[in-house]
Structure formats: structure tokens, C-alpha cells
Tab-separated table of C-alpha atoms in Angstrom:
chain	number	residue	atom	x	y	z
A	1275	MET	CA	-34.256	-36.326	14.337
A	1276	LYS	CA	-36.150	-35.793	17.553
A	1277	SER	CA	-36.855	-38.981	19.461
A	1278	TYR	CA	-40.603	-38.396	19.743
A	1279	ILE	CA	-41.023	-39.308	16.089
A	1280	ASN	CA	-40.444	-42.923	17.185
A	1281	VAL	CA	-38.802	-43.824	13.890
A	1282	SER	CA	-35.705	-46.025	13.935
A	1283	ASN	CA	-32.669	-45.593	11.703
A	1284	ILE	CA	-31.273	-47.859	9.044
A	1285	LEU	CA	-28.841	-49.660	11.357
A	1286	GLU	CA	-31.771	-50.793	13.468
A	1287	TYR	CA	-33.510	-51.997	10.300
A	1288	LYS	CA	-30.502	-54.173	9.552
A	1289	ASN	CA	-30.568	-55.634	13.065
A	1290	ASN	CA	-34.360	-56.073	13.124
A	1291	LYS	CA	-34.797	-57.536	9.640
A	1292	SER	CA	-34.229	-61.180	10.562
A	1293	PHE	CA	-35.753	-60.865	14.041
A	1294	TYR	CA	-39.081	-59.468	12.805
A	1295	LEU	CA	-39.014	-61.477	9.565
A	1296	TYR	CA	-39.408	-58.542	7.175
A	1297	ASP	CA	-40.145	-59.774	3.652
A	1298	LYS	CA	-41.440	-56.573	2.073
A	1299	ILE	CA	-40.495	-52.889	2.060
A	1300	CYS	CA	-41.676	-49.628	0.562
A	1301	MET	CA	-38.954	-47.040	-0.057
A	1302	LEU	CA	-40.052	-43.385	-0.053
A	1303	LYS	CA	-37.555	-41.109	-1.807
A	1304	ILE	CA	-37.824	-37.303	-1.689
A	1305	GLN	CA	-37.078	-36.274	-5.274
A	1306	ASN	CA	-36.384	-32.608	-4.623
A	1307	ALA	CA	-34.519	-32.962	-1.302
A	1308	ASN	CA	-31.395	-31.099	-2.451
A	1309	LEU	CA	-33.477	-28.267	-3.886
A	1310	LEU	CA	-35.407	-27.912	-0.622
A	1311	LEU	CA	-32.209	-28.038	1.427
A	1312	MET	CA	-30.660	-25.246	-0.635
A	1313	TYR	CA	-33.802	-23.120	-0.542
A	1314	LEU	CA	-34.830	-23.641	3.095
A	1315	GLY	CA	-31.505	-24.205	4.774
A	1316	GLU	CA	-30.695	-27.145	7.013
A	1317	ASP	CA	-32.755	-26.164	10.085
A	1318	TYR	CA	-36.026	-25.478	8.249
A	1319	TYR	CA	-35.570	-28.494	5.989
A	1320	TYR	CA	-35.216	-30.898	8.906
A	1321	GLU	CA	-38.128	-29.229	10.656
A	1322	TYR	CA	-40.327	-29.931	7.622
A	1323	LEU	CA	-38.890	-33.432	7.275
A	1324	GLU	CA	-39.759	-34.223	10.889
A	1325	GLN	CA	-43.272	-32.965	10.278
A	1326	VAL	CA	-43.703	-35.129	7.176
A	1327	ILE	CA	-42.265	-38.250	8.814
A	1328	SER	CA	-44.542	-37.741	11.826
A	1329	GLU	CA	-47.572	-37.523	9.537
A	1330	ILE	CA	-46.534	-40.694	7.706
A	1331	TYR	CA	-45.971	-42.485	11.016
A	1332	ILE	CA	-49.403	-41.464	12.333
A	1333	TYR	CA	-51.066	-42.390	9.041
A	1334	LEU	CA	-49.541	-45.868	9.176
A	1335	GLN	CA	-50.809	-46.568	12.683
A	1336	LYS	CA	-54.409	-47.115	11.586
A	1337	ASP	CA	-53.224	-49.881	9.243
A	1338	ASN	CA	-50.591	-51.270	11.578
A	1339	ILE	CA	-52.485	-54.399	12.538
A	1340	ASN	CA	-50.530	-56.535	15.019
A	1341	HIS	CA	-47.585	-54.141	14.633
A	1342	SER	CA	-46.726	-55.495	11.186
A	1343	LEU	CA	-45.375	-52.189	9.752
A	1344	TYR	CA	-42.173	-50.480	10.870
A	1345	PRO	CA	-40.807	-47.194	9.456
A	1346	TYR	CA	-37.064	-46.447	9.290
A	1347	ILE	CA	-35.032	-43.407	8.259
A	1348	LEU	CA	-32.338	-44.233	5.699
A	1349	ASP	CA	-30.912	-40.721	5.148
A	1350	ASN	CA	-32.051	-37.099	4.825
A	1351	SER	CA	-34.146	-37.880	1.752
A	1352	THR	CA	-35.181	-41.523	2.164
A	1353	LEU	CA	-37.615	-43.390	4.398
A	1354	ILE	CA	-38.527	-47.069	4.271
A	1355	VAL	CA	-41.571	-48.866	5.630
A	1356	ALA	CA	-40.860	-52.538	6.359
A	1357	GLY	CA	-43.593	-55.176	6.507
A	1358	LYS	CA	-43.493	-58.424	8.485
A	1359	MET	CA	-44.000	-61.778	6.796
A	1360	GLU	CA	-47.371	-62.234	8.508
A	1361	MET	CA	-48.876	-59.291	6.563
A	1362	GLU	CA	-50.437	-60.405	3.299
A	1363	GLU	CA	-48.860	-59.135	0.105
A	1364	GLU	CA	-52.108	-57.625	-1.211
A	1365	LYS	CA	-52.669	-55.802	2.076
A	1366	PHE	CA	-49.166	-54.314	1.953
A	1367	LEU	CA	-49.663	-53.201	-1.661
A	1368	GLU	CA	-53.011	-51.636	-0.773
A	1369	ILE	CA	-51.479	-49.713	2.146
A	1370	THR	CA	-48.503	-48.470	0.118
A	1371	ARG	CA	-50.754	-47.354	-2.745
A	1372	ARG	CA	-52.838	-45.304	-0.326
A	1373	LEU	CA	-49.648	-43.975	1.239
A	1374	TYR	CA	-48.481	-42.925	-2.225
A	1375	LYS	CA	-51.742	-41.163	-3.072
A	1376	LYS	CA	-51.596	-39.167	0.147
A	1377	PHE	CA	-47.892	-38.322	0.299
A	1378	TYR	CA	-46.387	-38.271	-3.213
A	1379	TYR	CA	-47.053	-34.493	-3.353
A	1380	ILE	CA	-46.875	-32.670	-0.023
A	1381	LYS	CA	-47.624	-28.968	0.284
A	1382	LEU	CA	-45.363	-27.474	2.911
A	1383	ASN	CA	-46.270	-24.498	5.058
A	1384	ARG	CA	-44.824	-22.130	2.500
A	1385	PRO	CA	-46.426	-21.142	-0.811
A	1386	ASN	CA	-45.239	-22.899	-3.972
A	1387	LEU	CA	-42.906	-25.186	-2.045
A	1388	PRO	CA	-43.958	-28.839	-2.427
A	1389	MET	CA	-42.116	-31.954	-1.319
A	1390	LEU	CA	-42.182	-34.590	-4.090
A	1391	MET	CA	-41.810	-38.303	-3.364
A	1392	ARG	CA	-41.276	-41.498	-5.341
A	1393	PHE	CA	-42.233	-44.917	-3.991
A	1394	ALA	CA	-40.631	-48.312	-4.703
A	1395	VAL	CA	-42.220	-51.497	-3.338
A	1396	VAL	CA	-40.196	-54.710	-3.027
A	1397	ILE	CA	-41.648	-58.045	-1.924
A	1398	ARG	CA	-39.788	-61.254	-1.080
A	1399	GLN	CA	-36.361	-60.442	-2.483
A	1400	GLY	CA	-32.988	-61.229	-0.933
A	1401	ASP	CA	-31.561	-57.704	-0.728
A	1402	MET	CA	-34.716	-55.607	-0.669
A	1403	MET	CA	-32.915	-52.296	-0.123
A	1404	LYS	CA	-30.767	-52.873	-3.206
A	1405	CYS	CA	-33.833	-53.871	-5.227
A	1406	ALA	CA	-35.720	-50.701	-4.223
A	1407	ILE	CA	-32.809	-48.473	-5.228
A	1408	GLU	CA	-32.469	-50.356	-8.528
A	1409	ALA	CA	-36.191	-49.949	-9.236
A	1410	LEU	CA	-36.051	-46.184	-8.666
A	1411	TYR	CA	-32.936	-45.936	-10.838
A	1412	ALA	CA	-34.298	-48.074	-13.673
A	1413	GLU	CA	-37.575	-46.158	-13.871
A	1414	ARG	CA	-36.065	-42.681	-13.406
A	1415	ASN	CA	-36.939	-41.477	-16.917
A	1416	LEU	CA	-40.397	-43.049	-17.244
A	1417	GLN	CA	-42.442	-40.526	-15.217
A	1418	ARG	CA	-43.499	-43.250	-12.758
A	1419	ASN	CA	-43.614	-42.391	-9.070
A	1420	TYR	CA	-45.033	-45.669	-7.715
A	1421	ILE	CA	-43.014	-48.715	-8.756
A	1422	VAL	CA	-43.360	-52.364	-7.790
A	1423	TYR	CA	-40.054	-54.156	-8.233
A	1424	GLU	CA	-39.941	-57.058	-10.666
A	1425	GLU	CA	-36.932	-59.296	-11.164
A	1426	ASP	CA	-36.748	-58.567	-14.888
A	1427	ILE	CA	-36.830	-54.792	-14.398
A	1428	SER	CA	-34.281	-53.296	-16.796
A	1429	LYS	CA	-31.700	-52.028	-14.342
A	1430	ASP	CA	-28.649	-54.283	-14.273
A	1431	ALA	CA	-27.433	-53.449	-17.775
A	1432	ASP	CA	-27.783	-49.682	-17.186
A	1433	ILE	CA	-25.956	-49.805	-13.866
A	1434	ARG	CA	-23.155	-52.004	-15.188
A	1435	GLN	CA	-22.783	-49.761	-18.232
A	1436	GLU	CA	-22.493	-46.628	-16.095
A	1437	LEU	CA	-19.906	-48.281	-13.840
A	1438	ASN	CA	-17.923	-49.381	-16.907
A	1439	VAL	CA	-17.950	-45.826	-18.259
A	1440	ILE	CA	-16.757	-44.431	-14.908
A	1441	ASN	CA	-13.905	-46.961	-14.834
A	1442	THR	CA	-12.945	-46.135	-18.424
A	1443	ILE	CA	-12.892	-42.388	-17.703
A	1444	TYR	CA	-10.678	-42.752	-14.627
A	1445	TRP	CA	-8.351	-45.185	-16.377
A	1446	ALA	CA	-7.971	-42.682	-19.231
A	1447	ILE	CA	-7.266	-39.808	-16.826
A	1448	GLU	CA	-4.599	-41.771	-14.961
A	1449	ASN	CA	-2.965	-43.437	-17.979
A	1450	ASP	CA	-2.613	-40.693	-20.600
A	1451	GLY	CA	-5.754	-41.923	-22.326
A	1452	VAL	CA	-7.393	-38.554	-23.019
A	1453	ILE	CA	-6.535	-37.919	-26.670
A	1454	PRO	CA	-7.310	-35.046	-29.062
A	1455	TYR	CA	-8.496	-36.194	-32.482
A	1456	TYR	CA	-8.580	-33.667	-35.325
A	1457	GLN	CA	-11.076	-33.368	-38.163
A	1458	GLY	CA	-10.151	-31.280	-41.173
A	1459	ILE	CA	-12.207	-28.196	-42.099
A	1460	TYR	CA	-12.282	-27.563	-45.847
A	1461	ASN	CA	-11.903	-23.993	-47.117
A	1462	ASN	CA	-14.298	-23.761	-50.079
A	1463	LYS	CA	-12.566	-20.692	-51.480
A	1464	LYS	CA	-8.987	-22.013	-51.248
A	1465	ARG	CA	-10.209	-25.555	-51.994
A	1466	CYS	CA	-8.119	-27.199	-49.300
A	1467	ILE	CA	-8.184	-28.128	-45.615
A	1468	ASP	CA	-6.652	-25.198	-43.758
A	1469	LYS	CA	-7.819	-25.757	-40.168
A	1470	TYR	CA	-8.882	-28.586	-37.861
A	1471	GLU	CA	-11.451	-29.098	-35.137
A	1472	ALA	CA	-10.044	-30.773	-32.014
A	1473	LEU	CA	-12.367	-33.484	-30.684
A	1474	MET	CA	-11.988	-35.302	-27.377
A	1475	ARG	CA	-11.540	-39.061	-27.338
A	1476	ILE	CA	-10.647	-41.428	-24.512
A	1477	ARG	CA	-8.800	-44.736	-24.735
A	1478	ASP	CA	-9.422	-47.732	-22.467
A	1479	ARG	CA	-6.894	-50.310	-21.232
A	1480	ASP	CA	-7.536	-52.484	-24.313
A	1481	GLY	CA	-6.811	-49.663	-26.752
A	1482	ASN	CA	-10.449	-49.026	-27.697
A	1483	ILE	CA	-11.254	-45.395	-28.560
A	1484	TYR	CA	-14.480	-43.724	-27.393
A	1485	ALA	CA	-16.208	-40.544	-28.594
A	1486	PRO	CA	-17.924	-38.140	-26.136
A	1487	VAL	CA	-21.369	-39.636	-26.796
A	1488	TYR	CA	-20.161	-42.663	-24.794
A	1489	PHE	CA	-18.756	-40.891	-21.731
A	1490	MET	CA	-19.548	-37.165	-21.574
A	1491	GLU	CA	-22.864	-37.264	-19.679
A	1492	VAL	CA	-21.380	-39.625	-17.098
A	1493	ALA	CA	-18.312	-37.379	-16.754
A	1494	LYS	CA	-20.556	-34.397	-16.005
A	1495	LYS	CA	-22.756	-36.408	-13.649
A	1496	TYR	CA	-19.786	-37.521	-11.528
A	1497	ASN	CA	-17.891	-34.213	-11.675
A	1498	VAL	CA	-14.879	-35.363	-13.690
A	1499	TYR	CA	-15.659	-33.271	-16.772
A	1500	THR	CA	-13.260	-30.489	-15.731
A	1501	LYS	CA	-10.429	-32.998	-15.256
A	1502	LEU	CA	-10.952	-34.204	-18.822
A	1503	SER	CA	-11.166	-30.644	-20.172
A	1504	LYS	CA	-7.933	-29.549	-18.508
A	1505	ILE	CA	-6.023	-32.523	-19.896
A	1506	MET	CA	-7.538	-31.958	-23.334
A	1507	ILE	CA	-6.743	-28.241	-23.579
A	1508	LYS	CA	-3.135	-28.775	-22.448
A	1509	LYS	CA	-2.586	-31.463	-25.080
A	1510	ILE	CA	-4.174	-29.389	-27.846
A	1511	PHE	CA	-1.981	-26.371	-27.131
A	1512	GLN	CA	1.129	-28.548	-26.969
A	1513	GLU	CA	0.377	-30.251	-30.288
A	1514	VAL	CA	-0.668	-27.042	-32.050
A	1515	GLU	CA	2.419	-25.162	-30.830
A	1516	ASN	CA	4.687	-27.874	-32.201
A	1517	ARG	CA	3.077	-27.821	-35.650
A	1518	ASN	CA	1.782	-24.251	-35.974
A	1519	MET	CA	-1.615	-25.529	-37.169
A	1520	ASN	CA	-4.927	-23.668	-37.126
A	1521	VAL	CA	-7.329	-25.320	-34.709
A	1522	SER	CA	-10.880	-24.993	-33.432
A	1523	VAL	CA	-11.542	-26.038	-29.814
A	1524	ASN	CA	-14.906	-26.887	-28.258
A	1525	LEU	CA	-15.704	-25.144	-24.978
A	1526	SER	CA	-18.854	-25.734	-22.968
A	1527	ILE	CA	-20.559	-23.559	-20.403
A	1528	TYR	CA	-18.952	-25.853	-17.808
A	1529	ASP	CA	-15.515	-24.743	-19.029
A	1530	ILE	CA	-16.405	-21.074	-19.153
A	1531	SER	CA	-17.909	-21.262	-15.649
A	1532	SER	CA	-14.973	-23.148	-14.114
A	1533	SER	CA	-12.311	-20.977	-12.494
A	1534	GLU	CA	-10.107	-24.087	-12.328
A	1535	PHE	CA	-10.315	-24.626	-16.095
A	1536	LYS	CA	-9.943	-20.931	-16.944
A	1537	LYS	CA	-6.806	-20.679	-14.829
A	1538	VAL	CA	-5.203	-23.404	-16.957
A	1539	LEU	CA	-6.527	-21.914	-20.202
A	1540	PHE	CA	-5.273	-18.365	-19.633
A	1541	LYS	CA	-1.880	-19.645	-18.512
A	1542	LEU	CA	-1.630	-21.470	-21.848
A	1543	LEU	CA	-2.704	-18.362	-23.745
A	1544	GLU	CA	-0.119	-16.242	-21.915
A	1545	SER	CA	2.736	-18.599	-22.809
A	1546	ARG	CA	1.677	-19.281	-26.406
A	1547	GLN	CA	4.447	-18.725	-28.979
A	1548	SER	CA	2.661	-19.732	-32.175
A	1549	ASP	CA	0.673	-17.255	-34.260
A	1550	ALA	CA	-1.588	-20.029	-35.606
A	1551	LEU	CA	-5.321	-19.359	-35.588
A	1552	ILE	CA	-7.259	-20.596	-32.555
A	1553	ILE	CA	-11.057	-20.644	-32.539
A	1554	PHE	CA	-13.165	-21.374	-29.463
A	1555	GLU	CA	-16.460	-23.038	-30.354
A	1556	ILE	CA	-19.406	-22.547	-27.992
A	1557	ILE	CA	-22.437	-24.804	-28.363
A	1558	GLU	CA	-25.391	-22.570	-29.207
A	1559	ASP	CA	-27.875	-23.998	-26.695
A	1560	GLU	CA	-25.307	-23.425	-23.935
A	1561	VAL	CA	-24.476	-19.872	-24.973
A	1562	PHE	CA	-27.548	-18.362	-23.447
A	1563	LYS	CA	-27.498	-19.927	-20.007
A	1564	ASP	CA	-25.399	-17.008	-18.789
A	1565	ILE	CA	-24.945	-14.446	-21.533
A	1566	PHE	CA	-23.121	-11.995	-19.238
A	1567	LEU	CA	-20.555	-14.618	-18.206
A	1568	LEU	CA	-19.997	-15.571	-21.839
A	1569	LYS	CA	-19.533	-11.969	-22.981
A	1570	GLN	CA	-16.970	-11.402	-20.228
A	1571	PHE	CA	-15.116	-14.557	-21.254
A	1572	ILE	CA	-15.090	-13.537	-24.927
A	1573	LYS	CA	-13.802	-10.085	-24.017
A	1574	GLU	CA	-10.872	-11.652	-22.145
A	1575	VAL	CA	-9.871	-14.216	-24.788
A	1576	LYS	CA	-10.117	-11.674	-27.605
A	1577	LYS	CA	-7.049	-10.017	-26.065
A	1578	TYR	CA	-5.115	-13.078	-27.247
A	1579	ASP	CA	-6.427	-12.887	-30.841
A	1580	ILE	CA	-8.802	-15.794	-30.275
A	1581	LYS	CA	-11.758	-16.151	-32.646
A	1582	ILE	CA	-15.235	-17.233	-31.513
A	1583	ALA	CA	-17.586	-19.676	-33.212
A	1584	ILE	CA	-21.175	-20.543	-32.331
A	1585	ASP	CA	-21.510	-24.308	-32.745
A	1586	ASP	CA	-24.687	-26.232	-33.640
A	1587	PHE	CA	-26.332	-23.015	-34.792
A	1588	GLY	CA	-29.952	-23.511	-35.755
A	1589	ALA	CA	-30.725	-26.061	-33.044
A	1590	GLY	CA	-31.851	-23.154	-30.866
A	1591	TYR	CA	-33.064	-20.930	-33.675
A	1592	SER	CA	-35.087	-18.679	-31.354
A	1593	ASN	CA	-31.906	-17.168	-29.879
A	1594	LEU	CA	-30.942	-15.094	-32.906
A	1595	ALA	CA	-31.107	-11.782	-31.070
A	1596	LYS	CA	-28.657	-12.892	-28.403
A	1597	THR	CA	-26.357	-14.432	-31.001
A	1598	THR	CA	-25.922	-10.986	-32.522
A	1599	GLU	CA	-24.911	-9.691	-29.065
A	1600	ILE	CA	-21.952	-12.063	-29.077
A	1601	CYS	CA	-20.728	-11.077	-32.553
A	1602	PRO	CA	-19.192	-14.470	-33.414
A	1603	ASP	CA	-16.472	-14.767	-36.034
A	1604	TYR	CA	-17.827	-18.108	-37.260
A	1605	ILE	CA	-21.273	-19.702	-37.330
A	1606	LYS	CA	-21.305	-23.511	-37.523
A	1607	VAL	CA	-24.638	-24.749	-38.836
A	1608	ASP	CA	-26.348	-27.532	-36.872
A	1609	GLY	CA	-26.071	-30.963	-38.468
A	1610	SER	CA	-29.826	-31.561	-38.322
A	1611	ILE	CA	-30.210	-28.837	-40.955
A	1612	THR	CA	-27.408	-29.895	-43.266
A	1613	LYS	CA	-27.261	-33.688	-43.347
A	1614	ASN	CA	-30.414	-34.002	-45.508
A	1615	ILE	CA	-30.066	-30.731	-47.358
A	1616	HIS	CA	-29.863	-32.482	-50.752
A	1617	LYS	CA	-33.283	-34.047	-50.054
A	1618	CYS	CA	-35.121	-31.375	-48.058
A	1619	LYS	CA	-36.109	-28.049	-49.625
A	1620	LYS	CA	-37.127	-26.579	-46.253
A	1621	ASN	CA	-33.643	-27.193	-44.860
A	1622	ARG	CA	-32.109	-25.474	-47.874
A	1623	HIS	CA	-34.228	-22.384	-47.166
A	1624	ILE	CA	-33.113	-22.418	-43.513
A	1625	LEU	CA	-29.470	-22.704	-44.552
A	1626	LYS	CA	-29.815	-19.766	-46.954
A	1627	SER	CA	-31.266	-17.665	-44.125
A	1628	ILE	CA	-28.372	-18.556	-41.826
A	1629	ILE	CA	-25.838	-17.704	-44.550
A	1630	GLU	CA	-27.496	-14.317	-45.048
A	1631	LEU	CA	-27.480	-13.692	-41.290
A	1632	ALA	CA	-23.787	-14.590	-41.079
A	1633	LYS	CA	-22.944	-12.182	-43.907
A	1634	ASN	CA	-24.782	-9.377	-42.126
A	1635	MET	CA	-22.749	-10.152	-38.995
A	1636	ASN	CA	-19.457	-10.378	-40.925
A	1637	ALA	CA	-19.137	-13.993	-39.778
A	1638	TYR	CA	-17.884	-16.990	-41.737
A	1639	THR	CA	-20.179	-19.996	-42.206
A	1640	VAL	CA	-19.085	-23.562	-41.485
A	1641	VAL	CA	-21.338	-26.476	-42.400
A	1642	GLU	CA	-20.838	-29.838	-40.669
A	1643	TYR	CA	-22.016	-33.357	-41.592
A	1644	VAL	CA	-20.847	-33.056	-45.177
A	1645	ASP	CA	-20.562	-36.716	-46.132
A	1646	ASN	CA	-21.302	-36.784	-49.875
A	1647	PRO	CA	-20.712	-34.705	-53.027
A	1648	GLU	CA	-24.405	-33.773	-53.351
A	1649	ILE	CA	-24.384	-31.859	-50.063
A	1650	GLN	CA	-21.070	-30.234	-50.945
A	1651	GLY	CA	-22.503	-29.152	-54.302
A	1652	TYR	CA	-25.255	-27.173	-52.580
A	1653	LEU	CA	-22.757	-25.594	-50.171
A	1654	GLU	CA	-20.565	-24.405	-53.021
A	1655	GLU	CA	-23.630	-23.061	-54.827
A	1656	TYR	CA	-24.702	-21.132	-51.701
A	1657	LYS	CA	-21.173	-19.767	-51.128
A	1658	VAL	CA	-20.672	-21.436	-47.741
A	1659	ASP	CA	-17.188	-20.552	-46.510
A	1660	PHE	CA	-16.128	-23.863	-44.941
A	1661	SER	CA	-17.268	-27.495	-45.114
A	1662	GLN	CA	-16.614	-30.197	-42.550
A	1663	GLY	CA	-17.463	-33.888	-42.568
A	1664	TYR	CA	-16.459	-37.387	-43.614
A	1665	TYR	CA	-16.502	-36.388	-47.276
A	1666	PHE	CA	-13.268	-34.486	-46.592
A	1667	SER	CA	-11.792	-35.915	-43.416
A	1668	ARG	CA	-12.460	-38.307	-40.561
A	1669	PRO	CA	-11.230	-37.396	-37.052
A	1670	LEU	CA	-7.683	-38.695	-36.552
A	1671	PRO	CA	-4.946	-38.401	-33.915
A	1672	ILE	CA	-2.315	-35.779	-34.689
A	1673	GLU	CA	0.318	-38.284	-35.837
A	1674	GLN	CA	-1.973	-39.583	-38.594
A	1675	LEU	CA	-2.742	-36.189	-40.144
A	1676	GLU	CA	-1.150	-35.186	-43.444
A	1677	LEU	CA	0.123	-31.755	-42.440
């Protein structure tokens, strides 16, 4: 930053905190900093940032009685305003509220290019910087852009939980704790389980097993999803090759988009000896993020006699036209439609429509969340091809399956 802005950096804040007796801060966080950096480029972004910081600095001067307010730059998206002990709490809150009203939405000198800020105020806490970050984190999903920290703010449990999940993921990666579980898929015509869906699980140091709902979002957030996927796909192919079993494998748009993952996958396909059926399941709401990329991927894997399934079909019911572009071999009906089908007439009508669509596309139907004989009775009546759920099989590791 240019020196004329007269704004100190965070190291100076640390040195000045005890000297000036700061007991209150307001943290200003640019929400869309990364987006602006990508769109504008580094030079233009910092030019705009300098302009904004200068305006904030000038705005503060009219309220800076007895030099009680001091701004500091934390990083390329964060500014803090520190207040001395001599400034009354109510005065500081009044100033920061006005600061928020003026600067939470800043129109830059380009059309349709705003800078968006969130504000966290902390008063009389030991580690005020930590408290401000915790307040912004705890309130991230509540649509609040001006937050006053309170000691009972619900942040510690969330942060500890996320750290625990990260530790569990890395322990699993490093200690052979990424494990495929398999759930049987019942063939309603043959009246037996003749294929399995492979489902990722991770094991912690105490032997506890976790499903993706516990760890998957964190894995994606911290860029370890591909590591998990590569381990998973290698183990599935190894176990399937050894037993010549038919298996269905979940792939996300992250997998299909990752050259690192695809390199591993196609190497496995090239060296495959078994003629067992392999199905790749794509979640329906992810299919349409990049339809061209998906079609190219399907074209490549079809060379290896791979079948394609659309998973969770019906959750994004408006994408029927694009589903027909893909020409899936299997359509797996979303659980929200099927789990109450024995109680909900509307859901039965939706299921019938999906079955008819699948027939017109020459695709098999698979219905998940089958956990009682009533649901299965309707599926047999409607001529659903395959049923999957706890009524037939719970997910188990390979060594516990009755093959």
C-alpha cells in the first residue's frame, strides 16, 4: 500500500495495542475479495482497495476525537479500526454503525462491480482479533453483516467440530482409513441382489466409521476431496477385480473435472481384467454444471464398457431435457420421492412418470430408500427394475458381504 494512506499494518497493531490501551475493535472484512481479485487483476484490485481505505480513513477523522481511533490493515481483504480505552463504548458502537451504513456496499468505478463488507465489533475481550474472526465465522450463514461479539456466540463448537473433521480426514488418508462399503441392489426381475453400490466411509483412530455426511463438505472446503476419491477408486477396483462383482461407483463433478483423478481412473480402466459390470453414478444436480465436460467424459468411459447412471433423479426435475442428452443406462430415483411413496399419492404419480421416461430412454430404473415391504410392494407393482435400501441390505465392508 502507498504510504500516503497513513494506515499501519497488523504488526504495528500488535505493538501499539498495550501502549495505546486499545479495548475495542471493529473488523471490516471484504466478502467478495477473491472474486474482485480474479475479475480485476492484482493491480486494479489494490488500486480500488487503496481508494476504499483512504475514504474510510478520511471518514473516521471527523469522529477521531483526541486521536482515539486507529485503522490497521490486516491483509488484502481485512481492515480493523481500533479504539482506545478512553472512548466510550456507546460512542464506538455509534461510529461503527455509521461506518457500516456507509461502507458495507461500495460501488466501484466500474458498472455492476460492488465491494461488499461485513463488520464485527468486539469490546473488552482478551484476544479481540480472535473474537472478531469467530464472530464473522459463527454468523456466516445468518445474513448478518454487522455483528457485535458476545461471549456466548455459538462459535466454539462449530470451530472445534470442523477441526476434528479435518484431523479425522487426514488420519484416514495416512492410515488406510478410507474404506469402501457396499450396499446391495436388488434385481426385482431375478429376485436377488446382483450388484452393489460402493459408498465411501472413513475410519478414525478409535475405529469409529463415518459416512460422507460427516466429512464430505469439509473435504471439499479444504481441497482434500480428490485425495479421498483417488484412494477410494483404487480400492474399489482392487476389491471388484478380486471378486468379479458388479459395482456402481459414485462420481461427482469434482472427479470428472479433475485431471489428477481422471489419470488414476483411466489407468485403472486400461489395466482392468474383470468383465464385471461397472456403473458410474453422477448426481443429477451436478450433471448440468458442465454438460459438455460430462458428455466428453461419458464418451471416453463408454469405450471401456462402462454404464452411466443419473443419481438422485427427480431432485432437479426441471433438467429432463438435458438428461435425455446424456442417454443414461440407469436412472436412480431421488429418495425424497420414494421414502414416503406408500403414504403420498403425489409421489406415486411422480414415480410413475419417471418410470415411463426411463422406458422411453431405454434406461433401467433404480429406487433407493426402500426400507419396508410396503414401499417394495409399490415398486413391484410399477415394474421398477431395481430396489435399494435397508429392507434388502445395509452398507457393509467387502469382507462382510455374502458373495
